[in-house]
Amino acid sequence: MLKTLMLILLIALIASLFGGLNFLVKDLGGNNKKRLLYALGLRVTLAVMLIGTIVYGAYTGQIKSQAPWDKQLHPENVAPSIPTAPAAPKP
C-alpha cells in the first residue's frame, strides 16, 4: 500500500514537472504567468509529501534498505557464513 502511494506521488510529480514545462513554453510572453507558479507550488508540495512518505516508511520498517553498505548497520539481515575448520598448528 505504501509503495503504491509513493509510486502515485512520483508519477504526479513527474506530470507536474511536464505541466510546468508546458506552461513555461506556452506563456512565454503572456500575462498568465501564475500558472507556472502554481505548477511549481504543486510540485514542491508533491515532493514534500513523497519525502514524508519515504521517511514514514523507513521509520515504521515498511521500507528496508537492500544496499550492500547497509549490511554493516543490520548484521541480523546477513546470511550466516559457513564455519571453517581451524588450521593445523605448525610443528
Coordinates of N, CA and C in Angstrom, one line a residue:
M1 N 0.8 -1.2 0.0 CA 0.0 0.0 0.0 C 0.9 1.3 0.0
L2 N 1.9 1.3 0.8 CA 2.8 2.4 0.9 C 3.6 2.6 -0.3
K3 N 4.0 1.5 -0.9 CA 4.8 1.6 -2.2 C 4.0 2.1 -3.3
T4 N 2.7 1.7 -3.3 CA 1.8 2.2 -4.3 C 1.5 3.7 -4.2
L5 N 1.4 4.2 -3.0 CA 1.2 5.6 -2.7 C 2.5 6.4 -3.2
M6 N 3.6 5.8 -2.9 CA 4.9 6.5 -3.3 C 5.0 6.5 -4.9
L7 N 4.5 5.5 -5.5 CA 4.6 5.4 -7.0 C 3.6 6.5 -7.6
I8 N 2.4 6.6 -7.0 CA 1.4 7.5 -7.4 C 1.9 9.0 -7.3
L9 N 2.6 9.2 -6.1 CA 3.1 10.6 -5.9 C 4.3 10.9 -6.8
L10 N 5.1 9.9 -7.2 CA 6.2 10.1 -8.1 C 5.6 10.4 -9.5
I11 N 4.6 9.7 -9.9 CA 4.0 9.9 -11.3 C 3.4 11.3 -11.3
A12 N 2.7 11.7 -10.2 CA 2.1 13.0 -10.2 C 3.2 14.1 -10.2
L13 N 4.3 13.8 -9.5 CA 5.4 14.8 -9.5 C 6.0 15.0 -10.9
I14 N 6.1 13.9 -11.6 CA 6.7 14.0 -13.0 C 5.7 14.7 -13.9
A15 N 4.4 14.4 -13.7 CA 3.3 15.0 -14.5 C 3.3 16.5 -14.2
S16 N 3.5 16.9 -13.0 CA 3.5 18.3 -12.6 C 4.7 19.0 -13.3
L17 N 5.8 18.3 -13.3 CA 7.1 18.8 -13.9 C 6.8 19.1 -15.4
F18 N 6.2 18.2 -16.1 CA 6.0 18.4 -17.5 C 4.9 19.5 -17.7
G19 N 3.9 19.5 -16.8 CA 2.9 20.6 -16.9 C 3.5 22.0 -16.8
G20 N 4.4 22.1 -15.8 CA 5.1 23.4 -15.6 C 6.0 23.7 -16.9
L21 N 6.6 22.7 -17.5 CA 7.3 23.0 -18.7 C 6.4 23.5 -19.8
N22 N 5.2 22.9 -19.9 CA 4.2 23.3 -20.9 C 3.8 24.7 -20.7
F23 N 3.6 25.1 -19.4 CA 3.2 26.5 -19.1 C 4.3 27.4 -19.4
L24 N 5.5 27.0 -19.1 CA 6.7 27.9 -19.4 C 6.8 28.2 -20.9
V25 N 6.6 27.2 -21.7 CA 6.7 27.4 -23.2 C 5.5 28.2 -23.7
K26 N 4.3 27.8 -23.3 CA 3.1 28.5 -23.8 C 3.0 29.9 -23.4
D27 N 3.3 30.2 -22.1 CA 3.1 31.5 -21.5 C 4.4 32.4 -21.6
L28 N 5.2 32.2 -22.6 CA 6.5 32.9 -22.7 C 6.4 34.4 -22.6
G29 N 5.4 35.0 -23.2 CA 5.3 36.4 -23.2 C 3.9 36.8 -22.7
G30 N 3.1 35.9 -22.2 CA 1.7 36.2 -21.9 C 1.6 36.8 -20.5
N31 N 0.4 37.1 -20.1 CA 0.1 37.6 -18.8 C -0.2 36.6 -17.8
N32 N -0.4 35.3 -18.2 CA -0.8 34.2 -17.3 C 0.4 33.5 -16.8
K33 N 1.3 34.2 -16.1 CA 2.5 33.6 -15.6 C 2.2 32.9 -14.2
K34 N 1.1 33.1 -13.7 CA 0.7 32.5 -12.4 C 0.6 31.0 -12.5
R35 N 0.2 30.5 -13.7 CA 0.1 29.1 -13.9 C 1.4 28.3 -13.6
L36 N 2.5 29.0 -14.0 CA 3.8 28.4 -13.8 C 4.1 28.3 -12.3
L37 N 3.8 29.4 -11.6 CA 4.0 29.4 -10.2 C 3.1 28.4 -9.4
Y38 N 1.9 28.2 -9.9 CA 1.0 27.2 -9.3 C 1.6 25.8 -9.5
A39 N 2.1 25.6 -10.7 CA 2.7 24.3 -11.0 C 3.9 24.0 -10.1
L40 N 4.7 25.1 -9.9 CA 5.9 24.9 -9.0 C 5.4 24.6 -7.6
G41 N 4.4 25.3 -7.1 CA 3.9 25.1 -5.8 C 3.3 23.7 -5.6
L42 N 2.6 23.2 -6.7 CA 2.1 21.8 -6.6 C 3.3 20.8 -6.6
R43 N 4.3 21.1 -7.4 CA 5.5 20.2 -7.5 C 6.2 20.1 -6.2
V44 N 6.4 21.3 -5.5 CA 7.1 21.3 -4.2 C 6.2 20.6 -3.2
T45 N 4.9 20.7 -3.2 CA 4.0 20.0 -2.3 C 4.1 18.5 -2.5
L46 N 4.1 18.1 -3.7 CA 4.2 16.7 -4.0 C 5.5 16.1 -3.6
A47 N 6.6 16.9 -3.8 CA 7.9 16.4 -3.4 C 8.0 16.3 -1.8
V48 N 7.4 17.2 -1.1 CA 7.4 17.1 0.3 C 6.6 15.9 0.8
M49 N 5.5 15.7 0.2 CA 4.6 14.5 0.5 C 5.4 13.2 0.2
L50 N 6.1 13.2 -0.9 CA 6.8 12.0 -1.2 C 8.0 11.7 -0.2
I51 N 8.7 12.7 0.1 CA 9.8 12.6 1.1 C 9.2 12.2 2.5
G52 N 8.1 12.8 2.8 CA 7.4 12.4 4.1 C 7.0 11.0 4.1
T53 N 6.5 10.5 3.0 CA 6.1 9.1 2.9 C 7.3 8.2 3.0
I54 N 8.4 8.5 2.4 CA 9.6 7.7 2.4 C 10.1 7.6 3.9
V55 N 10.1 8.8 4.5 CA 10.6 8.8 5.9 C 9.7 8.0 6.8
Y56 N 8.4 8.1 6.6 CA 7.4 7.3 7.4 C 7.6 5.8 7.2
G57 N 7.8 5.4 5.9 CA 8.0 4.0 5.6 C 9.3 3.5 6.2
A58 N 10.4 4.3 6.2 CA 11.6 3.9 6.8 C 11.5 3.8 8.3
Y59 N 10.8 4.7 8.9 CA 10.7 4.8 10.4 C 9.8 3.6 10.9
T60 N 8.8 3.2 10.1 CA 7.9 2.1 10.6 C 8.5 0.8 10.2
G61 N 9.5 0.7 9.3 CA 10.1 -0.5 8.9 C 9.4 -1.1 7.7
Q62 N 8.5 -0.4 7.0 CA 7.8 -1.0 5.9 C 8.7 -0.9 4.6
I63 N 9.7 -0.1 4.7 CA 10.7 0.0 3.6 C 12.0 -0.3 4.2
K64 N 12.7 -1.2 3.6 CA 14.0 -1.6 4.1 C 15.1 -1.4 3.0
S65 N 16.2 -1.1 3.4 CA 17.3 -0.9 2.5 C 18.0 -2.2 2.2
Q66 N 18.3 -2.3 0.9 CA 19.0 -3.5 0.5 C 20.4 -3.2 -0.1
A67 N 20.9 -2.0 0.3 CA 22.1 -1.6 -0.2 C 23.3 -2.4 0.4
P68 N 24.3 -2.7 -0.3 CA 25.4 -3.5 0.2 C 26.1 -2.9 1.4
W69 N 26.2 -1.6 1.5 CA 26.8 -1.0 2.6 C 26.0 -0.9 3.9
D70 N 24.7 -1.3 3.7 CA 23.8 -1.2 4.9 C 23.9 -2.5 5.7
K71 N 24.5 -3.5 5.2 CA 24.6 -4.8 5.9 C 25.4 -4.7 7.2
Q72 N 26.3 -3.7 7.3 CA 27.1 -3.5 8.5 C 26.2 -2.9 9.6
L73 N 25.2 -2.1 9.2 CA 24.3 -1.5 10.1 C 23.3 -2.5 10.7
H74 N 22.9 -3.5 9.9 CA 22.0 -4.5 10.3 C 22.5 -5.9 10.1
P75 N 23.4 -6.4 11.0 CA 24.0 -7.7 10.8 C 23.1 -8.8 10.9
E76 N 21.9 -8.6 11.4 CA 20.9 -9.7 11.5 C 20.3 -10.1 10.2
N77 N 20.5 -9.2 9.2 CA 20.0 -9.5 7.8 C 21.0 -10.2 6.9
V78 N 22.2 -10.4 7.4 CA 23.3 -11.0 6.7 C 23.2 -12.5 6.9
A79 N 23.3 -13.3 5.8 CA 23.2 -14.8 6.0 C 24.5 -15.3 6.7
P80 N 24.3 -16.2 7.6 CA 25.4 -16.7 8.4 C 26.4 -17.4 7.5
S81 N 27.7 -17.2 7.8 CA 28.7 -17.8 6.9 C 29.0 -19.3 7.5
I82 N 29.5 -20.1 6.6 CA 29.9 -21.5 6.9 C 31.1 -21.5 7.8
P83 N 31.1 -22.1 9.0 CA 32.3 -22.1 9.8 C 33.4 -22.9 9.1
T84 N 34.6 -22.5 9.2 CA 35.7 -23.2 8.6 C 36.5 -23.9 9.7
A85 N 37.1 -25.0 9.4 CA 37.9 -25.7 10.4 C 39.1 -25.0 10.7
P86 N 39.6 -25.0 12.0 CA 40.8 -24.3 12.4 C 42.0 -24.9 11.7
A87 N 42.9 -24.1 11.4 CA 44.2 -24.5 10.7 C 45.0 -25.4 11.7
A88 N 45.7 -26.4 11.1 CA 46.5 -27.2 11.9 C 47.7 -26.5 12.4
P89 N 48.2 -26.7 13.7 CA 49.3 -25.9 14.2 C 50.6 -26.4 13.5
K90 N 51.5 -25.5 13.3 CA 52.8 -25.8 12.7 C 53.7 -26.4 13.7
P91 N 54.5 -27.5 13.4 CA 55.4 -28.0 14.3 C 56.7 -27.2 14.5

